[in-house]
Coordinates of C-alpha atoms and ligand atoms in Angstrom, one line a residue:
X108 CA 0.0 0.0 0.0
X109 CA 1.5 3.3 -0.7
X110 CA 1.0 5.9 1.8
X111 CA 1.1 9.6 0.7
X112 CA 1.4 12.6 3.0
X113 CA -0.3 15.9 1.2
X114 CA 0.6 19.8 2.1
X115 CA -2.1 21.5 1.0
X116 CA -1.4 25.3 0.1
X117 CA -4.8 26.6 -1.4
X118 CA -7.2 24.8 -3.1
X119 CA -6.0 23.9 -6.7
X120 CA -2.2 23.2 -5.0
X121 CA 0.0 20.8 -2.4
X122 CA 3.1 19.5 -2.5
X123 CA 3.0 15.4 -2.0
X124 CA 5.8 13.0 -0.6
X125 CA 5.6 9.5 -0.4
X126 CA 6.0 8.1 3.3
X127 CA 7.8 5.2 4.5
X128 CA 6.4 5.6 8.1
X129 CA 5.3 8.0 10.4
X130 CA 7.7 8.0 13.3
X131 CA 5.9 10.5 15.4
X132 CA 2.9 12.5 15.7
X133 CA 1.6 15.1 19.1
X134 CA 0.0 17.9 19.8
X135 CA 1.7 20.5 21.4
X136 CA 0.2 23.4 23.7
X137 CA 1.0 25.2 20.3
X138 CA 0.7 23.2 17.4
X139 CA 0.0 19.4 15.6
X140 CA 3.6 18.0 15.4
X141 CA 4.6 15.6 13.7
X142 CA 7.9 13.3 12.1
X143 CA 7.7 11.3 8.7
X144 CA 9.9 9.6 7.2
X145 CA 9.7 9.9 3.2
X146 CA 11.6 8.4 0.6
X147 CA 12.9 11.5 -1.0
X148 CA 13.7 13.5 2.1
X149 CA 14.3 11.3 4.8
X150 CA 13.1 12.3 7.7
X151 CA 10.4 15.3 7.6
X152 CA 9.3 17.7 10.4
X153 CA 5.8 19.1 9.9
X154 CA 3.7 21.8 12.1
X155 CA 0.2 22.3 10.8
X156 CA 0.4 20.0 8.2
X157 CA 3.0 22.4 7.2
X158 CA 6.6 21.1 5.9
X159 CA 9.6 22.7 8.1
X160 CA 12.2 20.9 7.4
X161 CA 13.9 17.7 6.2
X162 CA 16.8 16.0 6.8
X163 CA 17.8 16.4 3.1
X164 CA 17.0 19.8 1.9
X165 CA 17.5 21.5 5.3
X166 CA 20.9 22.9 4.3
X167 CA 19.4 25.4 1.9
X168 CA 17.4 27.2 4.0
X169 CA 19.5 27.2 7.1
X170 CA 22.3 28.2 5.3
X171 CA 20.5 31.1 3.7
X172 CA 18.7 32.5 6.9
X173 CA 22.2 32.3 8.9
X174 CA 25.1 33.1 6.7
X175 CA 23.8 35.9 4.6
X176 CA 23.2 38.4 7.9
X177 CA 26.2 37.0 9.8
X178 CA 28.8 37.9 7.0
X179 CA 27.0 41.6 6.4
X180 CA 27.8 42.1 10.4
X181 CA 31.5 43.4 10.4
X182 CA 31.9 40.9 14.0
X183 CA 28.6 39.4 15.4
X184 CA 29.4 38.0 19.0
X185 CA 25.8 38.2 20.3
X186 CA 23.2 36.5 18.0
X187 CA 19.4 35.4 19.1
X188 CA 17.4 33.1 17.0
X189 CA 13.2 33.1 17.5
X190 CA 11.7 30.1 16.8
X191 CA 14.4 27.4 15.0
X192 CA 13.6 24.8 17.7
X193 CA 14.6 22.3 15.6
X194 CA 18.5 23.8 16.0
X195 CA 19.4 24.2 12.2
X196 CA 19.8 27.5 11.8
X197 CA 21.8 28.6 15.3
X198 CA 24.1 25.2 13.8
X199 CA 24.8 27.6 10.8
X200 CA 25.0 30.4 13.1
X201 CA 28.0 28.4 15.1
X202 CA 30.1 28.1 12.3
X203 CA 31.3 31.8 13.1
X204 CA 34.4 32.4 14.5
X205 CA 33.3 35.6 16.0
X206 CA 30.3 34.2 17.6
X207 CA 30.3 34.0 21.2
X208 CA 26.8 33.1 22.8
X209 CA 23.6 32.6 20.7
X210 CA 20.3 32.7 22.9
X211 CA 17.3 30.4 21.0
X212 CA 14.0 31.7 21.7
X213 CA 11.5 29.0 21.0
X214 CA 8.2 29.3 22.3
X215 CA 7.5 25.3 21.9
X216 CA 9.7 23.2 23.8
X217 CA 8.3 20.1 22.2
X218 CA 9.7 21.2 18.7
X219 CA 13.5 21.0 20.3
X220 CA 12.9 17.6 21.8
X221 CA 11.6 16.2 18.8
X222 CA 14.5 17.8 16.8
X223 CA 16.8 16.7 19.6
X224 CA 15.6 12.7 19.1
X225 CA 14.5 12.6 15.5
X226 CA 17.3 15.3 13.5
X227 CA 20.1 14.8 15.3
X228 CA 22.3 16.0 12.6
X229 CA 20.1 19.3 12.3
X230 CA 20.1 20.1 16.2
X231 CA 23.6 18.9 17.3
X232 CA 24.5 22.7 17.6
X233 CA 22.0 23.2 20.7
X234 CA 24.7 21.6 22.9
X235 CA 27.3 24.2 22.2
X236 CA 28.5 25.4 25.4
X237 CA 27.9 29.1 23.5
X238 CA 24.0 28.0 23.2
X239 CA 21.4 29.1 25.7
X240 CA 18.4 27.4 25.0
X241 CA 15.1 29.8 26.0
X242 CA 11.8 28.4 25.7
X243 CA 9.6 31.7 25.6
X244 CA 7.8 33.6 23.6
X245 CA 10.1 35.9 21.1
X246 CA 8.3 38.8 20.8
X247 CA 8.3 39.3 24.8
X248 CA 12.1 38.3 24.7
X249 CA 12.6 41.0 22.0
X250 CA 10.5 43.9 23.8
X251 CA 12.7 43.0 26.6
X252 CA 15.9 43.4 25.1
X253 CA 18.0 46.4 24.1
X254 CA 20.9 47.5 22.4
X255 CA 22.1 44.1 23.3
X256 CA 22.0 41.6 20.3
X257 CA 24.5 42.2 17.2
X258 CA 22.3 39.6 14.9
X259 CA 18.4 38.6 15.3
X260 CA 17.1 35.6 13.1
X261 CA 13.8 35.0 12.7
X262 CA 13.3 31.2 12.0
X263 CA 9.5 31.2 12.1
X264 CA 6.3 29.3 10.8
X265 CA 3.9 30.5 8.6
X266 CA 2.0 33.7 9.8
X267 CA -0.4 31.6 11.6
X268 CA -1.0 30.8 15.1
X269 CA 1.9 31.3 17.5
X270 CA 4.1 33.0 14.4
X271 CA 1.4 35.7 13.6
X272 CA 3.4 38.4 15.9
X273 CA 6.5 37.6 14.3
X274 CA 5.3 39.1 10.8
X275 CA 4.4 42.4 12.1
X276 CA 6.0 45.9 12.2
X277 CA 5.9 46.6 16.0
X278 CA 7.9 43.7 16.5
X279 CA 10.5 44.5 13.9
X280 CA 10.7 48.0 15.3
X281 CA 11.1 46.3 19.0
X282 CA 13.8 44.2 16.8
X283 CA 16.0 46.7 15.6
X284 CA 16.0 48.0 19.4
X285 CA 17.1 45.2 20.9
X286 CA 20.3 45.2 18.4
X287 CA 23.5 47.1 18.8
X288 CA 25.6 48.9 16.7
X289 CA 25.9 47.9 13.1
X290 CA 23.2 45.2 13.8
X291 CA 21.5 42.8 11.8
X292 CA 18.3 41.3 11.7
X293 CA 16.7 38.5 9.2
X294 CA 14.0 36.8 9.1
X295 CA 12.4 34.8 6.5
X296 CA 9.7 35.8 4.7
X297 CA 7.3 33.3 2.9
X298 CA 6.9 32.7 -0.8
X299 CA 6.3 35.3 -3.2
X300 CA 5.1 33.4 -5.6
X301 CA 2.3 31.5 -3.6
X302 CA 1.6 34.5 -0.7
X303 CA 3.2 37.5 -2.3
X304 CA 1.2 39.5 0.0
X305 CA 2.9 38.4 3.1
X306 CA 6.0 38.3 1.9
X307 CA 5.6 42.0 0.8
X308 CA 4.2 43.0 4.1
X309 CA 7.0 41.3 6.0
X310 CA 9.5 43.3 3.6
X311 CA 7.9 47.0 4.2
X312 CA 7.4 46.3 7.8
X313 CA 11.5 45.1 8.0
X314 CA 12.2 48.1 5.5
X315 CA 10.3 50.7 7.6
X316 CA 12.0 49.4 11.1
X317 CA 15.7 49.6 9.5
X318 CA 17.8 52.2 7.2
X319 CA 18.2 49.5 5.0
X320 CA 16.3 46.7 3.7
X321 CA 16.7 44.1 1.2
X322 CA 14.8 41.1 0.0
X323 CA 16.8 37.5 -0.9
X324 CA 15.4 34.6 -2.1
X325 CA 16.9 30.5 -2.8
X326 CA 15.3 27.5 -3.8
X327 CA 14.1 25.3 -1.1
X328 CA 12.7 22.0 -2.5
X329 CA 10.4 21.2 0.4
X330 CA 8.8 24.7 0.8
X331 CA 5.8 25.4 -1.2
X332 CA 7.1 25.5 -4.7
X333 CA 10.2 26.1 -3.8
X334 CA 11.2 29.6 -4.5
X335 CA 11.4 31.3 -0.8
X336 CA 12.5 34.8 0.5
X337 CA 13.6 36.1 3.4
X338 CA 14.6 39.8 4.0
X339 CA 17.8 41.3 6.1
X340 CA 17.7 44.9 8.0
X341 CA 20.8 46.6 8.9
X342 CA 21.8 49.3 11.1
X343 CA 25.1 49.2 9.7
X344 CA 26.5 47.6 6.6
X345 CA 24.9 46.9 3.2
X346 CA 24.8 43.2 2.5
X347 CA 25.9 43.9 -1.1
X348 CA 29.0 46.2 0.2
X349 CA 31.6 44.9 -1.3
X350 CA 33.5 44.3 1.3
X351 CA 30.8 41.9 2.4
X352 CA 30.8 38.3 2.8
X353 CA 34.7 38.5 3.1
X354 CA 37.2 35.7 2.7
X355 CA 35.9 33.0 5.3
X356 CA 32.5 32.8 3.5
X357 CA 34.3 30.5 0.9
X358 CA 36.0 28.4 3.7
X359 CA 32.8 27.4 5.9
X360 CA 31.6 23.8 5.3
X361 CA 28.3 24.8 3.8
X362 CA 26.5 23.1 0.7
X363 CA 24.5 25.7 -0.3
X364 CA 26.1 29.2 0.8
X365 CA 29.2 30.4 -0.9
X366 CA 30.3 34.0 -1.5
X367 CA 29.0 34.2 -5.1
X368 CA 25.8 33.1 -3.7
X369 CA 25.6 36.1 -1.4
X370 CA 25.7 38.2 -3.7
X371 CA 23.3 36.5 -6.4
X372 CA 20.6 35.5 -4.0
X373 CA 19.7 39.5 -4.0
X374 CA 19.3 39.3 -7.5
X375 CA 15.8 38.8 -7.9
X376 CA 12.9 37.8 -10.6
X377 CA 11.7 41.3 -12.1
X378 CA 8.1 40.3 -11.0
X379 CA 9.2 40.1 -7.1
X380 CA 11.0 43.3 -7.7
X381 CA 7.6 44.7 -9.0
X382 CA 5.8 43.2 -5.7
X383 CA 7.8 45.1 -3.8
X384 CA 7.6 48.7 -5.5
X385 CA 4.0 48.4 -5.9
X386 CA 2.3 51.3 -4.5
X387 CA -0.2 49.3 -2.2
X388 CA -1.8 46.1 -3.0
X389 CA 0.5 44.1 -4.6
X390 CA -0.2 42.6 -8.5
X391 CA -0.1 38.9 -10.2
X392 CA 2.1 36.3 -9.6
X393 CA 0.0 33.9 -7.5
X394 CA -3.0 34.2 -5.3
X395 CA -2.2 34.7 -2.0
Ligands
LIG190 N1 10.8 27.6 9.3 C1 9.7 27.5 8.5 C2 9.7 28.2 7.2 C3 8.3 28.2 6.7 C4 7.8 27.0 6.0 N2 6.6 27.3 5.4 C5 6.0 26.6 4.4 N3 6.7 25.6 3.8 N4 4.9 27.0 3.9 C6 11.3 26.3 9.4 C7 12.0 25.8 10.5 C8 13.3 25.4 10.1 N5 14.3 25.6 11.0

């Protein structure tokens, strides 16, 4: 019998995988959680019915979310990620020789256990002596905080349920508070091809809260239909400076991150660069 596990976007569109076996399945105070294993991603971690990671396409996304803010920061020693439970993203985050404590804000504590016994390989980082784990809510944490973080990550879900605060401008504003200096802050940003709308909200809100803002976008197999964005706000340095990513981005381990990359993930599809100069409600390119 073949078994068949179906995220379903909107009404004419899902993604499907095929699934060996369902390893877990809970509900959180938060959320419907659960682990499949699939046969052409390995392990998968769903919320909502909705696909957050997988043990094989992971890399993309982590990698993008992490490395592209961390190189634009001259020296980031003091970097919180919200959300991320399942580790991937403060792993990238590690990799940085400057980096001396990373605080993860995760408001559902059974998202890092489950990472912690089913994706081993994604949350390994949470271990780092440099890692505080914090299960709380991030938008408290970040109205709490300031002038003390160099980078902020947002590693949310969907702006639905717990993640709806996450996608709006107060909280950005409260964000680029709680940095220092020549801080950095990313999030990421949905799909602007299936919810353009979102993903140009998130942008105006980021570009509103920061003196600079600038959407990026890679291909994430798992994720909708695979074209995602996230957007970066700097107090400080332009992420296309060209003194920016500097040497080490070439040397880090990554698979999907390299210092051409930086640069070329900025580049974006004329129609996305039209959703984001649009004068208010933004045209075409999907429905959402
Ligand atoms: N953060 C989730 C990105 C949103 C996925 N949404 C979607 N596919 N519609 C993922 C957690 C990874 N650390």
């Amino acid at each position: 019998m073949e078994l068949w596990f179906t995220e379903v976007h909107n009404k004419d569109f899902g993604l499907c995988l095929r699934v060996k076996e369902t390893l877990h399945r809970e509900t959180t105070p938060y959320q419907e959680l659960a682990v499949l294993d699939t046969f052409e991603f390995g392990r998968v971690l769903v919320l909502d019915g909705i696909i957050q990671t997988s043990d094989r396409d992971e890399f993309v996304y982590h990698e993008l979310l992490a490395h592209v803010p961390l190189f634009t920061h001259p020296a980031p020693r003091r970097v919180m990620v919200i959300g991320g439970g399942d580790g991937g993203t403060v792993r990238e985050v590690l990799r940085h020789p400057s980096v001396e404590e990373v605080e993860l804000v995760e408001i559902d504590r059974q998202v890092i256990e489950v990472a912690r016994r089913f994706f081993p390989a994604i949350s390994q980082g949470l271990d780092d002596p440099r890692v505080r784990v914090n299960v709380a809510d991030g938008i408290l944490r970040v109205a709490q905080a300031r002038s003390e973080f160099d980078v902020i990550l947002v590693d949310s879900t969907d702006p639905v349920g717990p993640a709806v605060g996450l996608f709006h401008e107060d909280f950005y504003a409260a964000a680029a508070r709680a940095l220092r200096g020549e801080g950095v802050f990313a999030a990421q940003t949905e799909c602007p091809w299936l919810t353009p709308a979102t993903t140009v909200k998130a942008y105006r809100g980021i570009a509103r809260s920061f003196p600079l803002a600038r959407l990026y976008a890679g291909w994430v197999p798992t994720y909708a239909n695979w074209a995602w964005s996230f957007t970066v706000g700097s107090r400080g340095r332009d992420p296309l400076d060209p003194a920016v990513p500097g040497p080490l981005a070439d040397q880090l381990p990554t698979r999907y991150y390299t210092a051409a990359l930086h640069r070329a993930a900025f580049a974006l599809p004329r129609f996305v660069e039209q959703l984001l100069a649009a004068p208010e409600s933004p045209p075409g390119g999907g429905k959402g």
